[in-house]
Amino acid sequence: MMSDLEIAQRSNMKPISEVASLIGLSDDDYELYGKYKAKVSLDVLDKFHDRPLGKYIDVTAITPTPLGEGKTVTTIGLAMGLNAIGKKSIVCIRQPSLGPVFGIKGGAAGGGYSQVIPMEDFNLHLTGDTHAVSLAHNLLAAFIDNHLHHGNELNINPFTISWPRVVDVSDRALRKIVLGLGGKENGVPRESGFDISVASEVMAILALTTDLSDIRKRLGRIVIGYNKKKQPVTAEDLKCAGSMAVLMKDAIKPNLLQTLENTPCLVHAGPFANIAHGNSSILADQIALRLTDYVVTESGFGADCGMEKFMDIKCRYSGLKPNCVVMVCSIRALKMHSGKYKVVPGKPLDPGLAQEDIEAITQGSENLIKQIENARYFGIPVVVAINAFTSDTPKEIEAVRKISIENGAFDAVISEVWAKGGEGGKDLAQAVARACDNGGDFQFLYPLDAPIKDKIHAIATKIYGADGVVYESVAEKKIKLFTEMGWDTLPICMAKTHLSLSHDPKLLGRPRDYKLPIRDIRPSIGAGFLYPLCGEMRTMPGLPSKPAGNAVDFDEDGNVVGLF
């Protein structure tokens, strides 16, 4: 079997102008970035505003193993499968962070015969959007320290400043730093740190904005800290928001690429799914829905993370309503959730994961059952996609199908897109098309005018299955403060581990009989949400002992090698 990169490099790419023409775009509707990628003009929204919206599909998953279970592979493969059965489709996904690309996870362009190409460009700089986010973010950070240096006219309390620097590299040594050392001319000494770029509120804003005017307003609303009267200080107060918006003028345009089978793909934004909302951009989805019959997008991590935020945050700001949820699972992950087997990154898999074990699947399916229930809370039909591995047996697959349908899934279908591309996604595509035609009654989990605690309680008890919520004193004070500020009408973006339905990554399956702890609550006023912290959350990853970047290089012919 060839590597993912070898498959991608041997693909038959079409010039992106041909891909654009397939979805009705003219030369005036996009800007070329080389031969195989382009940026789509936002004017397309006005040009095609009279067209009916296509069907809107969100691909999510059960709680994954640390290795992931093929959600992006399934997202891409489903779009190709829809085309293979005669349906026109576009896939919309996030741009990966360079931190994971060179760290533990590696690339995020899919895998096998279900990939977005050019794979090297997708996983590396693409068209520079993440760099624009980083520069806009760091410009504001520089304005903050420059303001302190020149007398602090806004009377900012330095101990309340919550705006760090960012860089799109996993670098644990930068998590905590001291600024302004070396004398008065080098600024005011204070503690700060670095986050990875995709954890920036600017990235979350890029994914939720709807036009240039909107992104300008959102950037202006960013809160960087408080003055000594405990009033919020914003990017607008620092007169930095206009410059930040100008830096984002090209990044706001979605990027057009293609799959291995030349299915159009819009790649745009890449916010974290534990701290931020973990979804690609509203703009990409809005454009795609006017250009095709089916739009397939995905949400980060499991349904308790990215999907809940897709529904309660992204759909609120976009006004779009999904027609179907695809729930990706694997036999391997279900066995892990039984507690019988462990999956540890960098270590060989337990041989038992490749042996038939119906009992472990039945026990581990408690997680699948809960995640189906979570999707059904929003009134949307659920199709379970069983991502096929060669070790899966017919009895195991049938067991998952039966459990899924008995517990509320519209259908459960094996997906073989990794090995067979669109051809391996035909059955899944047929099931999804039927589910979209079945209708649904979309609803949010909570009303925006509910008190902050009520919204948190709804997510904790309904989505996570907690018995209740306990608040530390810091969180209690923040709730009081944010309510006084008028921020209590914002949606909630819970920050928690992706490795469990609960706050504790060690609690597999379907945790019960626990209280969800809320350590702190922080505002993302520009993005438009509050994010409670459920335990310690890392916003700057570290590299493993053997980073994926060790293998990345050029060969003697100048071709990139080592990406996966």
XYZ file of C-alpha atoms in Angstrom:
564
model
C 0.000 0.000 0.000
C 1.353 3.403 -0.937
C 1.568 6.117 1.698
C -1.033 8.884 1.747
C 1.491 11.293 0.273
C 2.442 8.886 -2.532
C -1.225 8.394 -3.417
C -1.747 12.149 -3.456
C 1.343 12.827 -5.567
C 0.250 10.265 -8.181
C -3.273 11.686 -8.468
C -4.717 13.253 -11.595
C -5.244 16.847 -10.479
C -7.294 19.162 -12.619
C -6.397 22.841 -12.895
C -8.425 24.582 -10.212
C -10.063 26.712 -12.922
C -11.698 23.524 -14.247
C -12.886 22.563 -10.763
C -14.313 26.059 -10.332
C -16.203 25.801 -13.603
C -17.813 22.547 -12.419
C -19.670 24.518 -9.743
C -20.526 27.470 -11.952
C -17.759 29.894 -11.034
C -16.343 32.193 -13.690
C -12.825 33.629 -13.856
C -14.057 36.752 -12.055
C -15.271 34.716 -9.056
C -11.875 33.563 -7.799
C -8.196 34.481 -7.508
C -5.597 31.897 -8.498
C -2.853 30.882 -6.063
C -0.825 28.833 -8.504
C -2.386 26.213 -10.767
C -4.198 24.059 -8.211
C -5.670 26.368 -5.588
C -7.644 29.583 -5.502
C -9.490 31.979 -3.209
C -13.207 32.460 -3.808
C -14.557 36.010 -3.837
C -17.264 36.846 -1.308
C -19.144 38.517 -4.166
C -20.261 35.004 -5.091
C -22.803 35.193 -2.251
C -24.564 38.100 -3.930
C -24.191 36.660 -7.414
C -25.958 33.410 -6.512
C -28.222 34.592 -3.689
C -31.376 33.578 -5.607
C -30.329 29.928 -5.811
C -31.940 27.490 -3.351
C -29.739 26.107 -0.589
C -28.364 22.595 -0.942
C -28.642 19.887 1.709
C -26.381 20.516 4.715
C -24.574 17.552 6.318
C -22.379 17.636 9.434
C -19.946 14.765 9.937
C -19.110 14.106 13.567
C -17.962 11.085 15.570
C -18.064 9.101 18.751
C -15.443 9.983 21.359
C -12.260 9.153 19.437
C -9.194 7.215 20.436
C -6.026 9.329 20.660
C -5.315 8.186 17.076
C -8.601 9.494 15.643
C -11.099 7.305 13.839
C -11.293 8.644 10.277
C -13.728 11.529 10.520
C -11.985 13.660 7.889
C -11.489 10.598 5.673
C -15.235 9.947 5.917
C -16.143 13.596 5.276
C -14.120 13.719 2.069
C -15.181 10.225 1.010
C -18.868 10.968 1.564
C -18.683 13.998 -0.746
C -16.994 11.829 -3.391
C -19.564 9.093 -2.789
C -22.420 11.523 -3.353
C -20.882 12.494 -6.688
C -20.461 8.803 -7.497
C -24.233 8.233 -7.155
C -25.036 11.246 -9.317
C -25.446 13.924 -6.652
C -23.496 17.172 -6.931
C -21.528 17.891 -3.768
C -18.884 20.128 -2.232
C -16.854 19.315 0.874
C -16.007 22.057 3.410
C -13.256 21.410 5.961
C -10.817 23.208 8.240
C -7.214 24.045 7.437
C -4.848 22.085 9.712
C -2.468 23.684 12.167
C 1.229 23.264 11.475
C 1.721 22.307 15.132
C 0.048 18.887 14.825
C 1.385 18.440 11.267
C 4.941 18.404 12.620
C 3.971 16.986 16.015
C 1.960 13.888 16.963
C -0.971 13.836 14.570
C 0.679 14.611 11.244
C -1.350 15.931 8.311
C -5.116 16.311 8.152
C -5.957 16.032 4.457
C -7.757 12.715 4.902
C -6.057 9.461 3.990
C -5.797 6.590 1.561
C -8.010 7.215 -1.447
C -10.072 9.833 0.358
C -7.902 12.959 0.415
C -7.825 16.649 -0.454
C -5.067 17.650 -2.855
C -2.506 19.072 -3.339
C -1.786 17.338 -0.051
C 1.486 19.165 0.608
C -0.091 22.603 0.159
C -3.144 21.674 2.221
C -1.008 20.592 5.182
C 1.538 23.381 4.982
C 1.006 27.092 4.330
C -1.840 26.834 1.774
C -2.591 30.509 0.981
C -1.293 31.994 4.227
C -4.546 32.379 6.189
C -3.078 31.108 9.461
C -0.148 33.491 9.108
C -2.601 36.369 8.661
C -4.418 35.268 11.822
C -1.105 35.105 13.701
C -0.023 38.545 12.537
C -3.363 40.177 13.360
C -3.322 38.556 16.803
C 0.287 39.542 17.530
C -0.274 43.091 16.280
C -2.861 43.524 19.027
C -0.435 42.031 21.556
C 2.214 44.542 20.475
C -0.295 47.400 20.756
C -1.100 46.346 24.323
C 2.521 46.416 25.497
C 3.244 49.577 23.549
C 0.282 51.224 25.305
C 1.686 50.224 28.706
C 5.126 51.504 27.735
C 3.805 54.919 26.705
C 1.986 55.696 29.937
C -1.080 53.418 29.983
C -3.670 56.103 29.175
C -6.479 53.519 29.373
C -5.369 52.614 32.928
C -5.187 48.913 32.041
C -4.576 46.618 34.997
C -1.613 44.542 33.724
C -2.624 41.597 35.918
C -5.902 41.234 33.996
C -4.376 41.129 30.499
C -5.429 37.845 28.906
C -4.152 38.377 25.342
C -0.982 36.289 24.758
C 1.181 35.984 21.641
C 0.631 33.117 19.182
C 2.764 30.997 16.868
C 1.663 28.030 14.727
C 4.237 25.630 16.168
C 3.895 23.261 19.113
C 6.414 24.793 21.515
C 5.878 24.071 25.205
C 8.814 26.301 26.189
C 6.733 29.350 25.220
C 3.690 28.550 27.355
C 4.832 30.914 30.125
C 7.194 33.821 29.471
C 8.225 37.174 30.963
C 8.066 40.228 28.699
C 9.863 43.558 28.878
C 13.188 42.451 30.340
C 16.417 44.357 29.680
C 15.627 47.854 30.823
C 13.015 50.572 30.438
C 13.475 50.925 26.687
C 12.313 47.314 26.215
C 8.864 47.773 27.690
C 7.079 47.045 30.952
C 7.994 43.689 32.545
C 5.046 41.347 33.000
C 4.184 37.664 32.743
C 2.543 36.390 29.574
C 2.792 33.404 27.229
C 2.151 31.934 23.817
C -0.798 29.970 22.457
C -0.782 28.041 19.215
C -2.247 30.169 16.406
C -5.381 28.087 15.925
C -6.345 28.746 19.555
C -6.477 32.492 18.839
C -9.814 34.255 19.118
C -8.982 35.789 15.734
C -9.181 32.296 14.202
C -12.533 31.678 15.887
C -13.740 35.016 14.519
C -12.580 34.115 10.995
C -14.674 30.961 11.138
C -17.808 32.735 12.408
C -17.745 35.961 10.413
C -20.084 36.680 7.506
C -18.382 39.597 5.686
C -15.677 42.269 5.968
C -17.914 44.639 7.916
C -18.760 41.889 10.398
C -15.144 40.823 10.939
C -14.183 44.452 11.552
C -16.846 44.751 14.279
C -15.935 41.398 15.846
C -12.236 42.255 16.001
C -13.120 45.558 17.659
C -15.094 43.738 20.386
C -12.141 41.557 21.470
C -11.576 42.010 25.222
C -7.869 41.962 26.177
C -8.295 42.672 29.880
C -9.788 45.234 32.266
C -8.916 48.691 33.544
C -8.517 49.449 37.224
C -12.240 50.220 37.465
C -12.899 46.626 36.298
C -14.250 47.786 32.943
C -13.341 45.762 29.829
C -10.632 47.071 27.485
C -11.075 46.162 23.817
C -9.095 46.142 20.582
C -11.257 49.096 19.562
C -10.138 51.016 22.659
C -6.523 50.384 21.649
C -7.291 51.610 18.086
C -5.933 48.365 16.652
C -9.052 46.711 15.212
C -8.907 48.491 11.861
C -5.350 47.351 11.189
C -6.228 43.808 12.268
C -9.169 43.764 9.850
C -6.982 44.967 6.972
C -4.561 42.105 7.652
C -7.511 39.689 7.309
C -8.862 41.084 4.014
C -7.626 38.119 1.933
C -7.799 35.479 4.664
C -11.577 36.019 4.851
C -11.959 34.442 1.382
C -12.398 30.627 1.392
C -9.787 28.490 -0.383
C -10.834 26.220 -3.261
C -9.061 22.877 -3.668
C -10.165 19.408 -4.881
C -10.288 15.798 -3.748
C -8.499 12.873 -5.369
C -11.604 12.473 -7.549
C -11.749 16.213 -8.360
C -14.710 16.927 -6.073
C -14.584 20.655 -5.152
C -13.401 21.369 -1.624
C -13.556 24.662 0.287
C -10.879 24.824 2.988
C -11.248 27.709 5.405
C -10.304 28.524 9.017
C -9.080 26.086 11.640
C -10.175 26.862 15.221
C -9.419 24.351 17.978
C -12.360 22.149 18.946
C -11.725 22.102 22.694
C -11.072 25.807 23.391
C -12.853 27.240 20.336
C -15.768 25.830 18.334
C -13.818 23.477 16.061
C -15.621 24.113 12.779
C -14.704 25.444 9.356
C -16.054 28.796 8.260
C -19.627 29.964 7.893
C -18.605 31.751 4.685
C -17.370 28.542 3.048
C -20.622 26.753 3.926
C -22.807 29.636 2.755
C -21.005 29.804 -0.581
C -21.024 26.028 -1.080
C -24.736 25.730 -0.290
C -25.529 28.119 -3.172
C -23.341 26.223 -5.632
C -24.302 22.580 -5.199
C -26.953 20.089 -4.058
C -25.120 18.626 -1.028
C -22.548 20.241 1.262
C -20.560 17.934 3.536
C -18.710 19.582 6.419
C -17.259 18.228 9.658
C -16.983 19.195 13.317
C -13.854 18.707 15.406
C -13.492 15.740 17.788
C -16.642 13.928 18.997
C -20.290 14.947 18.865
C -20.077 16.253 22.448
C -17.420 18.763 21.323
C -17.498 20.040 17.743
C -21.017 18.960 16.818
C -22.672 20.590 19.832
C -20.784 23.793 19.004
C -21.698 23.471 15.318
C -25.354 23.406 16.297
C -25.447 25.890 19.170
C -22.837 28.410 17.974
C -22.120 28.112 14.252
C -25.731 27.540 13.179
C -26.927 30.422 15.383
C -24.606 32.882 13.654
C -25.056 31.474 10.137
C -28.826 30.963 10.242
C -28.287 27.623 8.467
C -30.062 24.413 9.452
C -28.455 20.988 8.976
C -30.357 18.176 7.261
C -28.356 15.205 8.504
C -25.645 14.207 10.966
C -23.152 11.484 10.070
C -21.730 9.755 13.169
C -18.352 8.143 12.425
C -17.253 5.226 14.563
C -14.766 2.398 14.274
C -14.749 -1.087 15.710
C -11.351 -0.284 17.233
C -12.688 2.751 19.139
C -15.750 0.909 20.405
C -13.524 -1.838 21.788
C -11.374 0.792 23.515
C -14.458 2.332 25.137
C -15.219 -1.018 26.788
C -12.184 -0.368 28.999
C -10.688 -3.685 27.952
C -8.074 -2.248 25.587
C -5.826 0.805 25.654
C -4.775 2.939 22.704
C -1.587 4.930 23.336
C -0.012 7.198 20.691
C 3.450 6.019 19.667
C 2.971 2.508 21.063
C 1.928 -0.681 19.222
C -1.798 -1.395 19.269
C -3.074 -4.123 21.576
C -3.313 -7.287 19.420
C -6.780 -7.889 20.891
C -8.116 -4.900 18.938
C -7.651 -6.939 15.751
C -9.509 -9.984 17.133
C -13.276 -10.464 17.069
C -14.773 -9.358 20.391
C -18.517 -8.789 20.274
C -18.726 -8.373 24.044
C -16.236 -5.490 24.054
C -18.074 -3.838 21.157
C -21.389 -4.126 22.981
C -19.921 -2.575 26.126
C -18.084 0.166 24.232
C -21.161 1.013 22.183
C -22.523 2.855 25.211
C -20.481 5.783 23.894
C -21.989 5.446 20.423
C -25.502 5.260 21.866
C -24.926 8.462 23.867
C -23.497 10.324 20.879
C -26.478 9.316 18.718
C -28.699 10.622 21.513
C -26.706 13.872 21.534
C -27.299 14.436 17.820
C -30.990 13.624 18.193
C -31.338 16.382 20.828
C -31.106 18.794 17.880
C -33.884 17.065 15.939
C -31.653 15.880 13.078
C -31.574 12.345 11.583
C -28.352 10.426 12.271
C -26.555 8.047 9.908
C -23.806 5.994 11.547
C -20.735 5.499 9.339
C -18.692 2.461 10.374
C -15.186 3.345 9.184
C -13.858 0.010 7.925
C -10.568 -1.500 9.056
C -9.213 -4.724 7.564
C -9.473 -6.513 10.930
C -13.246 -5.851 11.264
C -15.389 -8.989 11.004
C -18.922 -9.279 9.526
C -20.318 -10.179 12.953
C -18.750 -7.088 14.529
C -20.080 -4.796 11.817
C -23.566 -6.277 12.068
C -23.492 -5.843 15.861
C -22.743 -2.127 15.463
C -25.460 -1.760 12.808
C -28.049 -3.378 15.041
C -27.077 -1.337 18.123
C -27.129 1.907 16.116
C -30.564 1.427 14.591
C -32.089 0.133 17.828
C -30.896 3.309 19.531
C -32.274 5.923 17.167
C -29.982 6.031 14.135
C -31.737 6.508 10.791
C -29.305 3.982 9.310
C -25.863 2.484 9.921
C -23.600 1.817 6.954
C -20.059 0.578 6.460
C -17.724 3.126 4.873
C -14.769 1.937 2.776
C -13.678 5.289 1.389
C -10.104 5.003 2.702
C -9.489 1.947 0.523
C -11.879 2.612 -2.369
C -12.528 6.357 -2.536
C -15.956 7.473 -3.744
C -16.852 3.946 -4.832
C -16.448 2.847 -1.211
C -18.758 5.627 -0.072
C -21.749 4.903 -2.308
C -23.772 3.049 0.331
C -23.110 5.795 2.868
C -24.058 8.439 0.311
C -27.350 6.675 -0.472
C -28.194 6.478 3.234
C -27.339 10.146 3.776
C -29.420 11.245 0.773
C -32.402 9.324 2.175
C -31.879 10.840 5.620
C -31.773 14.364 4.144
C -35.076 13.694 2.394
C -36.534 12.418 5.660
C -36.616 15.932 7.023
C -36.077 16.741 10.667
C -37.048 19.412 13.139
C -33.887 21.347 13.963
C -33.752 22.993 17.379
C -31.098 24.458 19.649
C -30.186 22.882 22.960
C -30.894 26.056 24.959
C -32.281 29.577 24.421
C -29.780 32.447 24.422
C -31.760 34.399 27.011
C -31.333 31.638 29.595
C -28.936 32.469 32.474
C -25.312 31.390 32.012
C -25.616 28.593 34.566
C -28.741 27.205 32.906
C -26.957 26.981 29.549
C -23.953 25.258 31.107
C -26.258 22.884 32.976
C -28.069 21.939 29.759
C -24.808 21.010 28.020
C -23.395 19.214 31.072
C -26.440 17.098 31.845
C -27.860 16.472 28.365
C -24.734 16.211 26.196
C -22.132 14.972 28.696
C -24.467 12.982 30.932
C -23.308 14.629 34.166
C -25.478 14.636 37.277
C -24.890 18.358 37.730
C -22.292 21.121 37.754
C -19.973 22.430 40.477
C -18.364 25.876 40.195
C -15.089 27.059 41.681
C -15.120 30.531 43.220
C -13.371 32.111 40.219
C -16.101 30.808 37.912
C -18.824 32.110 40.227
C -17.273 35.581 40.179
C -16.954 35.530 36.389
C -20.611 34.580 35.968
C -21.636 37.525 38.129
C -19.298 39.882 36.234
C -20.316 38.708 32.766
C -23.984 38.986 33.625
C -23.432 42.570 34.774
C -21.579 43.256 31.490
C -24.555 41.981 29.483
C -22.589 39.046 28.087
C -24.940 36.469 29.583
C -26.927 36.280 26.316
C -23.980 34.751 24.420
C -23.831 31.028 23.573
C -21.551 28.718 25.547
C -18.405 27.100 24.110
C -17.323 24.475 26.630
C -13.574 23.842 26.913
C -12.921 20.250 27.891
C -11.022 17.128 26.923
C -11.976 15.481 23.626
C -11.048 12.017 24.942
C -14.137 11.550 27.126
C -17.763 12.618 27.297
C -16.800 13.990 30.711
C -14.050 16.384 31.839
C -11.763 13.448 32.717
C -9.965 11.752 29.781
C -9.717 8.528 31.781
C -13.512 8.092 31.891
C -14.298 6.091 28.757
C -17.586 4.798 27.364
C -20.575 6.614 28.856
C -19.551 8.129 32.204
C -22.280 8.353 34.825
C -22.680 9.578 38.400
C -20.307 12.544 38.258
C -20.433 16.303 38.584
C -18.892 18.503 35.894
C -16.402 20.943 37.454
C -16.180 24.484 36.058
C -12.794 25.922 37.021
C -13.078 29.277 35.263
C -15.051 31.062 32.532
C -13.448 33.307 29.928
C -14.946 35.699 27.384
C -14.492 35.577 23.599
C -16.645 38.605 22.923
C -15.356 39.146 19.400
C -16.054 35.563 18.428
C -19.326 35.785 20.315
C -19.249 33.154 23.058
C -18.194 32.428 26.641
C -15.982 29.430 27.283
C -16.074 27.646 30.635
C -12.963 25.632 31.493
C -13.662 22.067 32.620
C -10.279 21.198 34.122
C -6.847 22.235 32.859
C -6.749 23.052 29.137
C -3.605 23.330 27.039
C -3.668 26.074 24.404
C -0.053 25.411 23.410
C 0.749 21.741 22.652
C 4.204 20.251 23.053
C 6.141 18.091 20.622
C 6.524 14.342 21.292
C 9.901 12.640 21.704
C 9.792 11.711 18.014
C 7.912 14.491 16.187
C 6.300 13.760 12.838
C 8.509 16.529 11.473
C 11.524 14.233 11.825
C 10.426 12.456 8.652
C 9.558 15.506 6.544
C 12.093 16.416 3.871
C 12.741 16.656 0.118
C 13.910 13.716 -1.985
C 16.615 13.987 -4.636
C 14.000 15.136 -7.176
C 12.718 17.971 -4.990
C 9.486 16.204 -3.973
C 8.174 16.541 -0.423
C 8.386 13.284 1.558
C 7.337 12.270 5.061
C 3.957 14.009 5.326
C 1.080 11.731 6.260
